[in-house]
CSV table of C-alpha atoms in Angstrom, one decimal:
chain,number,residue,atom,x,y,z
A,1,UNK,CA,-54.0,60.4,-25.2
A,2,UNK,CA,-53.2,56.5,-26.4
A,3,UNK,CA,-49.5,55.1,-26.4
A,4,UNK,CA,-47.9,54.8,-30.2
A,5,UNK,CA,-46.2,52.3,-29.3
A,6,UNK,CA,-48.3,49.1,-28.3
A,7,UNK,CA,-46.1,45.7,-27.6
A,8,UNK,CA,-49.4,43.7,-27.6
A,9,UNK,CA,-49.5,44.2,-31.3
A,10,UNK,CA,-46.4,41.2,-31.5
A,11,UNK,CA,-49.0,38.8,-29.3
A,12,UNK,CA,-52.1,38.7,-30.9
A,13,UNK,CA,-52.2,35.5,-32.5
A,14,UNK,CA,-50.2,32.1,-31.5
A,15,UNK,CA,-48.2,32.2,-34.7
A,16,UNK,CA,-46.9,35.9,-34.6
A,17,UNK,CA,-46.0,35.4,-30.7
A,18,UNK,CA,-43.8,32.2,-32.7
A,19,UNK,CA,-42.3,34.3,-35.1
A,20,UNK,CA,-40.6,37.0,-32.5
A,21,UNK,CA,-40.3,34.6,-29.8
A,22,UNK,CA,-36.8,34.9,-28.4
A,23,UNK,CA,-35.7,31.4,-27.7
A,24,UNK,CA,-36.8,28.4,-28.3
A,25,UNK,CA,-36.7,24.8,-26.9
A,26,UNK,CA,-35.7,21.6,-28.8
A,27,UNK,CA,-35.9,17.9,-27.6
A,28,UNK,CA,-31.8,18.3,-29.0
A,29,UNK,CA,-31.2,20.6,-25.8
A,30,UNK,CA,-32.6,17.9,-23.4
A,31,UNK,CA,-30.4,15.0,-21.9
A,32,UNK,CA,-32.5,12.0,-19.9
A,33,UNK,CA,-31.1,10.7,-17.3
A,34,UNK,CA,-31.0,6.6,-16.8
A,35,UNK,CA,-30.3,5.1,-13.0
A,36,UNK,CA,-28.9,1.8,-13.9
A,37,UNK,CA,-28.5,-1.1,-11.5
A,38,UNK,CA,-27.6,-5.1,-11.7
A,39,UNK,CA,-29.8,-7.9,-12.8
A,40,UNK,CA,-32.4,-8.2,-15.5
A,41,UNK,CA,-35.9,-7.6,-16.5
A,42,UNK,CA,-35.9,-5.0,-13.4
A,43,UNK,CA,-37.8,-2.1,-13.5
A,44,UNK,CA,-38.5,0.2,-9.7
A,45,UNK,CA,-39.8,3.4,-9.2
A,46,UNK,CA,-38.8,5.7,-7.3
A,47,UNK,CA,-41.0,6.7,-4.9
A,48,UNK,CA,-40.2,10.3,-4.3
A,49,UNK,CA,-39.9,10.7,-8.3
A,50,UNK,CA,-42.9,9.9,-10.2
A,51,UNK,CA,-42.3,8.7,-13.5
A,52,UNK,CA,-38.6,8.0,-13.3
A,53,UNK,CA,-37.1,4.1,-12.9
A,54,UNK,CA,-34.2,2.0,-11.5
A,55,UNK,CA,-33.3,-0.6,-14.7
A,56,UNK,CA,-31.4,-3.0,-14.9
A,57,UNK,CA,-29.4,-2.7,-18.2
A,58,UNK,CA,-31.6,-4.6,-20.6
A,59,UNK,CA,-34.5,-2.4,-19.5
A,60,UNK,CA,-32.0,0.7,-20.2
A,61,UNK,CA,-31.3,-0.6,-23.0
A,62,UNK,CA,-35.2,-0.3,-23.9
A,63,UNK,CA,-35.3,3.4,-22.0
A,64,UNK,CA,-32.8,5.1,-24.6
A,65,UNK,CA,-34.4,3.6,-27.1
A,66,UNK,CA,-37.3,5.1,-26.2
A,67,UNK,CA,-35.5,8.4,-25.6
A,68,UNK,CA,-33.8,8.0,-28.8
A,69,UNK,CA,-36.7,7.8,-31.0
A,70,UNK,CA,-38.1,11.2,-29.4
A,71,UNK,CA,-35.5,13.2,-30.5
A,72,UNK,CA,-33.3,13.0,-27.6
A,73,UNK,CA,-29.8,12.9,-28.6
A,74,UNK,CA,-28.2,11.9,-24.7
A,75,UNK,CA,-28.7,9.8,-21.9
A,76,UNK,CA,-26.2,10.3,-18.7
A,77,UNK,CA,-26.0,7.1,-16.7
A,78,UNK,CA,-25.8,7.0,-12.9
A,79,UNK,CA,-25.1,3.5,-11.6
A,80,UNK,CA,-26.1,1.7,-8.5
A,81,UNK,CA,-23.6,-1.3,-7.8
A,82,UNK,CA,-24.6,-4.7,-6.3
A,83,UNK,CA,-21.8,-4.2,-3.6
A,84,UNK,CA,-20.2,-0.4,-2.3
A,85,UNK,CA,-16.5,-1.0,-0.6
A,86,UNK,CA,-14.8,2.0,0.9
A,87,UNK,CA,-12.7,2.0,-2.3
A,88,UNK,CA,-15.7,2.7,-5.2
A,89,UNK,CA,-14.4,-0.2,-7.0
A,90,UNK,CA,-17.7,-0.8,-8.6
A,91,UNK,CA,-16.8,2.9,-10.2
A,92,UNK,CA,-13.9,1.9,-11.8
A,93,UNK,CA,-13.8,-1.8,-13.0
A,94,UNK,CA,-14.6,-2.6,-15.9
A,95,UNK,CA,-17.5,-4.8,-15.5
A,96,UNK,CA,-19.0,-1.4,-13.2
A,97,UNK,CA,-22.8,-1.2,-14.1
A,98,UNK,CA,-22.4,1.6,-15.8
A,99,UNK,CA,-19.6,0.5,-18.0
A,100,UNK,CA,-22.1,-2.6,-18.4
A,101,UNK,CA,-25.0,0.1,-19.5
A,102,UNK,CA,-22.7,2.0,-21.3
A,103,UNK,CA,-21.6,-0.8,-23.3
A,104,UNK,CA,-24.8,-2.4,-24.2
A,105,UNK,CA,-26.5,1.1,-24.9
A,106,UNK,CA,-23.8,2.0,-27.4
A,107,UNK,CA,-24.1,-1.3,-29.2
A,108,UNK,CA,-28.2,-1.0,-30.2
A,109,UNK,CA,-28.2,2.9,-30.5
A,110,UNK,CA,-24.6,3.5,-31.6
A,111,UNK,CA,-25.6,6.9,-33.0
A,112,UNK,CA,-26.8,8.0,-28.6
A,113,UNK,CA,-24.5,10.1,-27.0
A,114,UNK,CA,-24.0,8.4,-23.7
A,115,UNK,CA,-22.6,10.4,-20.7
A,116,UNK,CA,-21.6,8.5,-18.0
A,117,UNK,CA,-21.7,10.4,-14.3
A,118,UNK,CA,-17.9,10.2,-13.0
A,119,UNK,CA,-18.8,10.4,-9.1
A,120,UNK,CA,-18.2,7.8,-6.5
A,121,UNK,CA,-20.6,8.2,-3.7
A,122,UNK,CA,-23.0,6.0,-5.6
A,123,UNK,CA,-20.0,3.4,-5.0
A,124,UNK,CA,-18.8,3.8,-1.5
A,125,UNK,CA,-20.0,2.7,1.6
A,126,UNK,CA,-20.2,5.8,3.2
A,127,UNK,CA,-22.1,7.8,0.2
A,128,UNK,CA,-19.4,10.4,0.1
A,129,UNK,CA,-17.8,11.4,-3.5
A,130,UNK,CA,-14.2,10.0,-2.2
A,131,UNK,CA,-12.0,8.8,-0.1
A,132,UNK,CA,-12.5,9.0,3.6
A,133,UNK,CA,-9.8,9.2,6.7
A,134,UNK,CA,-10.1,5.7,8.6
A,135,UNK,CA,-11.1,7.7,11.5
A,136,UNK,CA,-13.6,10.0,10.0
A,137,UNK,CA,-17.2,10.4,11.2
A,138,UNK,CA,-17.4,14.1,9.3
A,139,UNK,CA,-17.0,13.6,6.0
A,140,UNK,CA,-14.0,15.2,5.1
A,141,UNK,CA,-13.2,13.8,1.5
A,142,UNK,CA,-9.4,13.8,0.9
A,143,UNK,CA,-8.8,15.2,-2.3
A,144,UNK,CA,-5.7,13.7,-4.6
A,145,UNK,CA,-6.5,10.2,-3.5
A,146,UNK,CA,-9.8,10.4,-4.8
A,147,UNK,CA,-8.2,12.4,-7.8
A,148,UNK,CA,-6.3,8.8,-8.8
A,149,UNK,CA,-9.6,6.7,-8.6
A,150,UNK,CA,-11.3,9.7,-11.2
A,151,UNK,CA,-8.9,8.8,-13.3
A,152,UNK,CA,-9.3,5.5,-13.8
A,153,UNK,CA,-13.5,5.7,-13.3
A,154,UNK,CA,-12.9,8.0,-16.4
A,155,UNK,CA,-11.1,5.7,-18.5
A,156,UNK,CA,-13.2,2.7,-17.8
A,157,UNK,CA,-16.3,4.1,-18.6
A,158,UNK,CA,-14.5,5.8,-21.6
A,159,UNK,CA,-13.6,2.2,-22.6
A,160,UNK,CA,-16.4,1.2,-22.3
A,161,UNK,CA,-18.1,3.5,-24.8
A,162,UNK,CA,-19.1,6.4,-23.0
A,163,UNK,CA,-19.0,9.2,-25.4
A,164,UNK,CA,-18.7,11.9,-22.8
A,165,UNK,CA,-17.2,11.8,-19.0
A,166,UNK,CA,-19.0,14.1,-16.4
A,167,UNK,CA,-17.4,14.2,-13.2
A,168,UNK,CA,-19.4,15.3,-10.6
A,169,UNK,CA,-17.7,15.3,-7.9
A,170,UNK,CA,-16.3,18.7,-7.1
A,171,UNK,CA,-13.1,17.9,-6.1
A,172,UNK,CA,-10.2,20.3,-6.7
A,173,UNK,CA,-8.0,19.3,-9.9
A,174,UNK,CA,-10.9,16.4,-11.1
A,175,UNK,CA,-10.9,17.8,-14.1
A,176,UNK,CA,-6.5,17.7,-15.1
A,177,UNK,CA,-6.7,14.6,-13.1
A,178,UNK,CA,-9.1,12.9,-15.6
A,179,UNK,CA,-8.0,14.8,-18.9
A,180,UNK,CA,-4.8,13.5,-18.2
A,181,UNK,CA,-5.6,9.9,-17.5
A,182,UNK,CA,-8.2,9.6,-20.6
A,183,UNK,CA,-5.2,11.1,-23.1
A,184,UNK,CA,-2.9,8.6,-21.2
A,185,UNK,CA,-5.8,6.1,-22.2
A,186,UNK,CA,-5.3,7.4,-25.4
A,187,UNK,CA,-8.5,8.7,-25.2
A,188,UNK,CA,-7.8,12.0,-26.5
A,189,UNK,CA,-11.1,12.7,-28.2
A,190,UNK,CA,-13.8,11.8,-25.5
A,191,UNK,CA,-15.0,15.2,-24.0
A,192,UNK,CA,-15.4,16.3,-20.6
A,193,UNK,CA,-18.3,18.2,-19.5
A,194,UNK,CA,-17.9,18.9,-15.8
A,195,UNK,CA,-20.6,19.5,-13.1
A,196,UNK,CA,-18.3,23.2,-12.6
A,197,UNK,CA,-20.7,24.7,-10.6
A,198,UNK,CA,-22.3,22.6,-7.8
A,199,UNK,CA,-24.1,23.4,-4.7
A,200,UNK,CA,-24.2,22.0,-1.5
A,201,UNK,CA,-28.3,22.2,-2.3
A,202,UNK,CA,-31.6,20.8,-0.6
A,203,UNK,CA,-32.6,20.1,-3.8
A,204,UNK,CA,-30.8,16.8,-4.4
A,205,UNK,CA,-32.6,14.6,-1.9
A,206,UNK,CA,-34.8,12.7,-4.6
A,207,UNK,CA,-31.9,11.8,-6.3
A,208,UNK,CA,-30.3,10.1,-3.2
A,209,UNK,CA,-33.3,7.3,-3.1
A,210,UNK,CA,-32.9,7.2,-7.2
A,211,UNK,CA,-28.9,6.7,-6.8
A,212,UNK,CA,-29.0,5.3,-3.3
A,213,UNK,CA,-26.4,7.6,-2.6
A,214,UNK,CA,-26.9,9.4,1.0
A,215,UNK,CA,-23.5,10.4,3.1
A,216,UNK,CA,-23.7,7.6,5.8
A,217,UNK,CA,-22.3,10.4,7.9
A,218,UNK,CA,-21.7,14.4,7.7
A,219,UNK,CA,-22.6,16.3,4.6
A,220,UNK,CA,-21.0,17.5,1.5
A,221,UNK,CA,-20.8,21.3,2.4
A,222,UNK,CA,-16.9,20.6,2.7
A,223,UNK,CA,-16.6,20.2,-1.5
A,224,UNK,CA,-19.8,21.2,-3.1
A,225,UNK,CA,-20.2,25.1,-2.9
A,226,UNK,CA,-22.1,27.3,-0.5
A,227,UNK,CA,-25.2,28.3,-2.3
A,228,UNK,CA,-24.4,31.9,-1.2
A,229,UNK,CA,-21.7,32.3,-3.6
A,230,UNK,CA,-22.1,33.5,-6.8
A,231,UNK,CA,-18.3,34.7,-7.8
A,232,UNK,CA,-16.9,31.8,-6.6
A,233,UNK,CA,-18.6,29.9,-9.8
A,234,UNK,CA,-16.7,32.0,-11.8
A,235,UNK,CA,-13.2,30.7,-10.1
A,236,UNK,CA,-14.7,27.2,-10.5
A,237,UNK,CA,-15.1,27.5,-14.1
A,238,UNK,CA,-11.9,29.4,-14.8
A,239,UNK,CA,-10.2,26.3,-13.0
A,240,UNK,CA,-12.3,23.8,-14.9
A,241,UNK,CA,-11.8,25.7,-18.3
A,242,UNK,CA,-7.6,25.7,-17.6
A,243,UNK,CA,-7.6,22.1,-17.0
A,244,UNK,CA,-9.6,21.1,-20.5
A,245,UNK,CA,-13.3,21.2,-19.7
A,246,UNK,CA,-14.7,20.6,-23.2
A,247,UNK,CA,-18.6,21.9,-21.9
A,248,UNK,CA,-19.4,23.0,-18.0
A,249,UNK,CA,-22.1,22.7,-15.9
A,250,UNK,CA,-24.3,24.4,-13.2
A,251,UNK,CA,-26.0,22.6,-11.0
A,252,UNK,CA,-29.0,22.9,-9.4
A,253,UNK,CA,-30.5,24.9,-12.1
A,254,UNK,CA,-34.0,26.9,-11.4
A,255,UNK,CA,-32.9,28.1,-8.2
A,256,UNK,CA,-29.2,29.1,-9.8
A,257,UNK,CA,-30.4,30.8,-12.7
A,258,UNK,CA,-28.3,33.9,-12.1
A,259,UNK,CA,-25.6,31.6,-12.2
A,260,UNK,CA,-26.2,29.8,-15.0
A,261,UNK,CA,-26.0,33.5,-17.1
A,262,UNK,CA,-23.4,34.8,-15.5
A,263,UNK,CA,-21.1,31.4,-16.5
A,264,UNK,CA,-22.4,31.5,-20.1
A,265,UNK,CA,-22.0,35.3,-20.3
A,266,UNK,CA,-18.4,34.1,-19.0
A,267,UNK,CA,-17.1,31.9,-21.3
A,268,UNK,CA,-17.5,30.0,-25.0
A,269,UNK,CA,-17.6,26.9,-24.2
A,270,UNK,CA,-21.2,25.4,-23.9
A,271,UNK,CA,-23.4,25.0,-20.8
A,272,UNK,CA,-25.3,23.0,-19.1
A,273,UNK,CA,-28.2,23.1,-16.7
A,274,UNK,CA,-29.7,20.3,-14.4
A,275,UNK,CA,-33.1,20.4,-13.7
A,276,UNK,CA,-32.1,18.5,-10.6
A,277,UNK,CA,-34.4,15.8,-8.9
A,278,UNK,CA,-36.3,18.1,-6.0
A,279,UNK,CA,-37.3,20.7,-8.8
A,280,UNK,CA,-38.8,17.6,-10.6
A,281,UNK,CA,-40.0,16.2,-7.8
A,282,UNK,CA,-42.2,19.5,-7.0
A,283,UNK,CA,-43.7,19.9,-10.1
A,284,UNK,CA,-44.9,16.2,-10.1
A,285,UNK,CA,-46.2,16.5,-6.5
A,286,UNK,CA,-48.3,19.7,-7.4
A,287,UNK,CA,-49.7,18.0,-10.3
A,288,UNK,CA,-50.5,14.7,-9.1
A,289,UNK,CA,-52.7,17.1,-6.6
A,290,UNK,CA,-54.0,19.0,-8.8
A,291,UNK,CA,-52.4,22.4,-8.1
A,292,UNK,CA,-50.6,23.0,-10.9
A,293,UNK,CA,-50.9,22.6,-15.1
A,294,UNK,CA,-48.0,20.1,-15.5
A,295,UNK,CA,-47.0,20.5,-18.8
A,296,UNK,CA,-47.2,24.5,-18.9
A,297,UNK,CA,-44.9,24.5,-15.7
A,298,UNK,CA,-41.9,21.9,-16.9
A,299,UNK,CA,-42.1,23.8,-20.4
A,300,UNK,CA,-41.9,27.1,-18.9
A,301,UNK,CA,-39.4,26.1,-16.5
A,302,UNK,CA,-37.5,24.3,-19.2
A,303,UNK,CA,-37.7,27.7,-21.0
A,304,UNK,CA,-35.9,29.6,-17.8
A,305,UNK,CA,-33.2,27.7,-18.0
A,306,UNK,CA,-32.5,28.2,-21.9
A,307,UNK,CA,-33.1,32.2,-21.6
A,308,UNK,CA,-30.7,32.3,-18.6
A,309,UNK,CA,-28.1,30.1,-21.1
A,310,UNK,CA,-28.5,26.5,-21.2
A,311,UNK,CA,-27.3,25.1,-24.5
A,312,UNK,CA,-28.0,21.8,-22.7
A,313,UNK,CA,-30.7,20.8,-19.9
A,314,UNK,CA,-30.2,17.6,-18.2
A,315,UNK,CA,-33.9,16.8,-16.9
A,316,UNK,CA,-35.9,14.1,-15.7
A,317,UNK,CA,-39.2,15.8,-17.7
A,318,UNK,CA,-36.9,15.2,-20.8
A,319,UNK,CA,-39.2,12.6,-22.4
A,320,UNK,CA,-42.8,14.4,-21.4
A,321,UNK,CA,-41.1,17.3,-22.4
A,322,UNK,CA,-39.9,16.3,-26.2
A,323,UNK,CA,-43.4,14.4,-26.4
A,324,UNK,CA,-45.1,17.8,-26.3
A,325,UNK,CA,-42.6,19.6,-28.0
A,326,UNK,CA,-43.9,17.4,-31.0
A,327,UNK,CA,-47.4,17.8,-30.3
């Protein structure tokens, strides 16, 4: 008449439901990310993300300390440039804000691992991840040019101290195209975690006012991929894995979660998840009203993303998040 066998029996008390639980979530999973732009003493929020800043370096500086002394063991750096040229040079110069950041990071915390974001439409004047046709009003990227100015983003940031190179971009051959230019470089230790998997997703538009990055024109369907694709992830990591990705990406993550297994069920190498700007920007809305329990939420959200795979979570929450971690 009664079951034998009775599940609840694990969950009865907080420190057996520890004990048997599954997975688990350290402040060394989570990466913070830093937006970085010129002067000093500068310190914006962004109004569509609660809680996160434009700095300029010596305030970033000060924000992965902070992270730092969390338990955080990363920061990736996006920079905003004083000027944007059709060229990105602010991407690949050596005085580039985030070679800047980079440099001045590495110097008080030399122990961080810094990431720098190898992308260009932070750079360029038309907010696209490349190089543009003279005549184009679509937003058709063309592919090897921008390959070439990769390469040498990669190497100055690499020079500069960044520990790790993540290009972003999505372009076809990024990753050869930069692995070849850092060991050129003679940079033949400094890994390269690639953004393998990224979507052409709704869920980036916070992140354009942080990074100040919006396509002046078009979109970026014609290089990021179509959210209704699932196999073709796979392609992109085999790609990305041939051409020396050291650690991959997926990108967004909580609405790619089926993804983000069926890449780490896929390969060895580790993975990463972004908790990209709109599903932070969501969680903060619905608690600033009231609506939701904040912490519960980014924890067990946090949690998704390592059950589905994650060895690494790139998230905005990262500091909130490792702050009640320790609680």
């Amino acid at each position: 008449m009664f079951p034998s066998v009775r599940p609840r029996r694990l969950r009865t008390t907080p420190t057996l439901r520890r004990m048997v639980r599954e997975n688990h979530l350290h402040p060394e999973d989570l990466v913070s990310p830093i937006f970085v732009v010129p002067g000093s003493g500068f310190a914006r929020e962004v109004s569509s993300m609660p809680g996160v800043f434009q700095l300029s370096v010596d305030k970033a500086v000060e924000e992965a300390r902070e992270v730092w002394n969390l338990g955080i063991p990363s920061v990736i750096l996006f920079g905003i440039p004083e000027q944007k040229d059709a060229g990105a040079t602010g991407a690949w110069h050596d005085h580039g804000i985030v070679q800047e950041a980079s440099a001045a990071i590495k110097a008080a915390l030399p122990d961080l691992v810094v990431m720098a974001d190898t992308c260009l439409c932070e750079y360029t004047n038309h907010g696209h991840c490349g190089v543009i046709g003279l005549s184009d009003t679509m937003g058709h990227v063309l592919n090897d040019p921008t390959l070439a100015i990769l390469g040498k983003t990669a190497v100055a940031q690499a020079r500069a101290g960044a520990d790790v190179i993540a290009p972003s971009g999505m372009m076809d051959g990024m990753v050869r195209a930069i692995r070849t230019a850092l060991d050129e470089a003679g940079f033949t230790d400094t890994p390269i975690l690639s953004y393998a998997a990224k979507y052409a997703s709704a869920y980036y538009g916070p992140f354009r006012d942080a990074a100040e990055s919006t396509p002046q024109f078009g979109d970026r369907r014609t290089y990021q991929m179509d959210p209704a694709n699932s196999r073709e992830a796979l392609k992109e990591i085999a790609l990305d894995i041939a051409e020396g990705a050291d650690m991959l990406m997926v990108k967004p993550a909580l609405a790619y979660l089926d993804i983000l297994h069926r890449v780490k069920a896929a390969t060895h190498l580790p993975v990463a998840a972004y908790n990209v700007s709109g599903e932070y920007a969501m969680v903060k809305a619905g608690a600033l009203k009231g609506w939701i329990d904040e912490e519960r939420v980014v924890m067990e959200t946090l949690m998704s993303m390592k059950r589905a795979g994650a060895d690494l979570i790139l998230t905005y929450h990262a500091k909130d998040a490792a702050r009640w971690l320790g609680a």
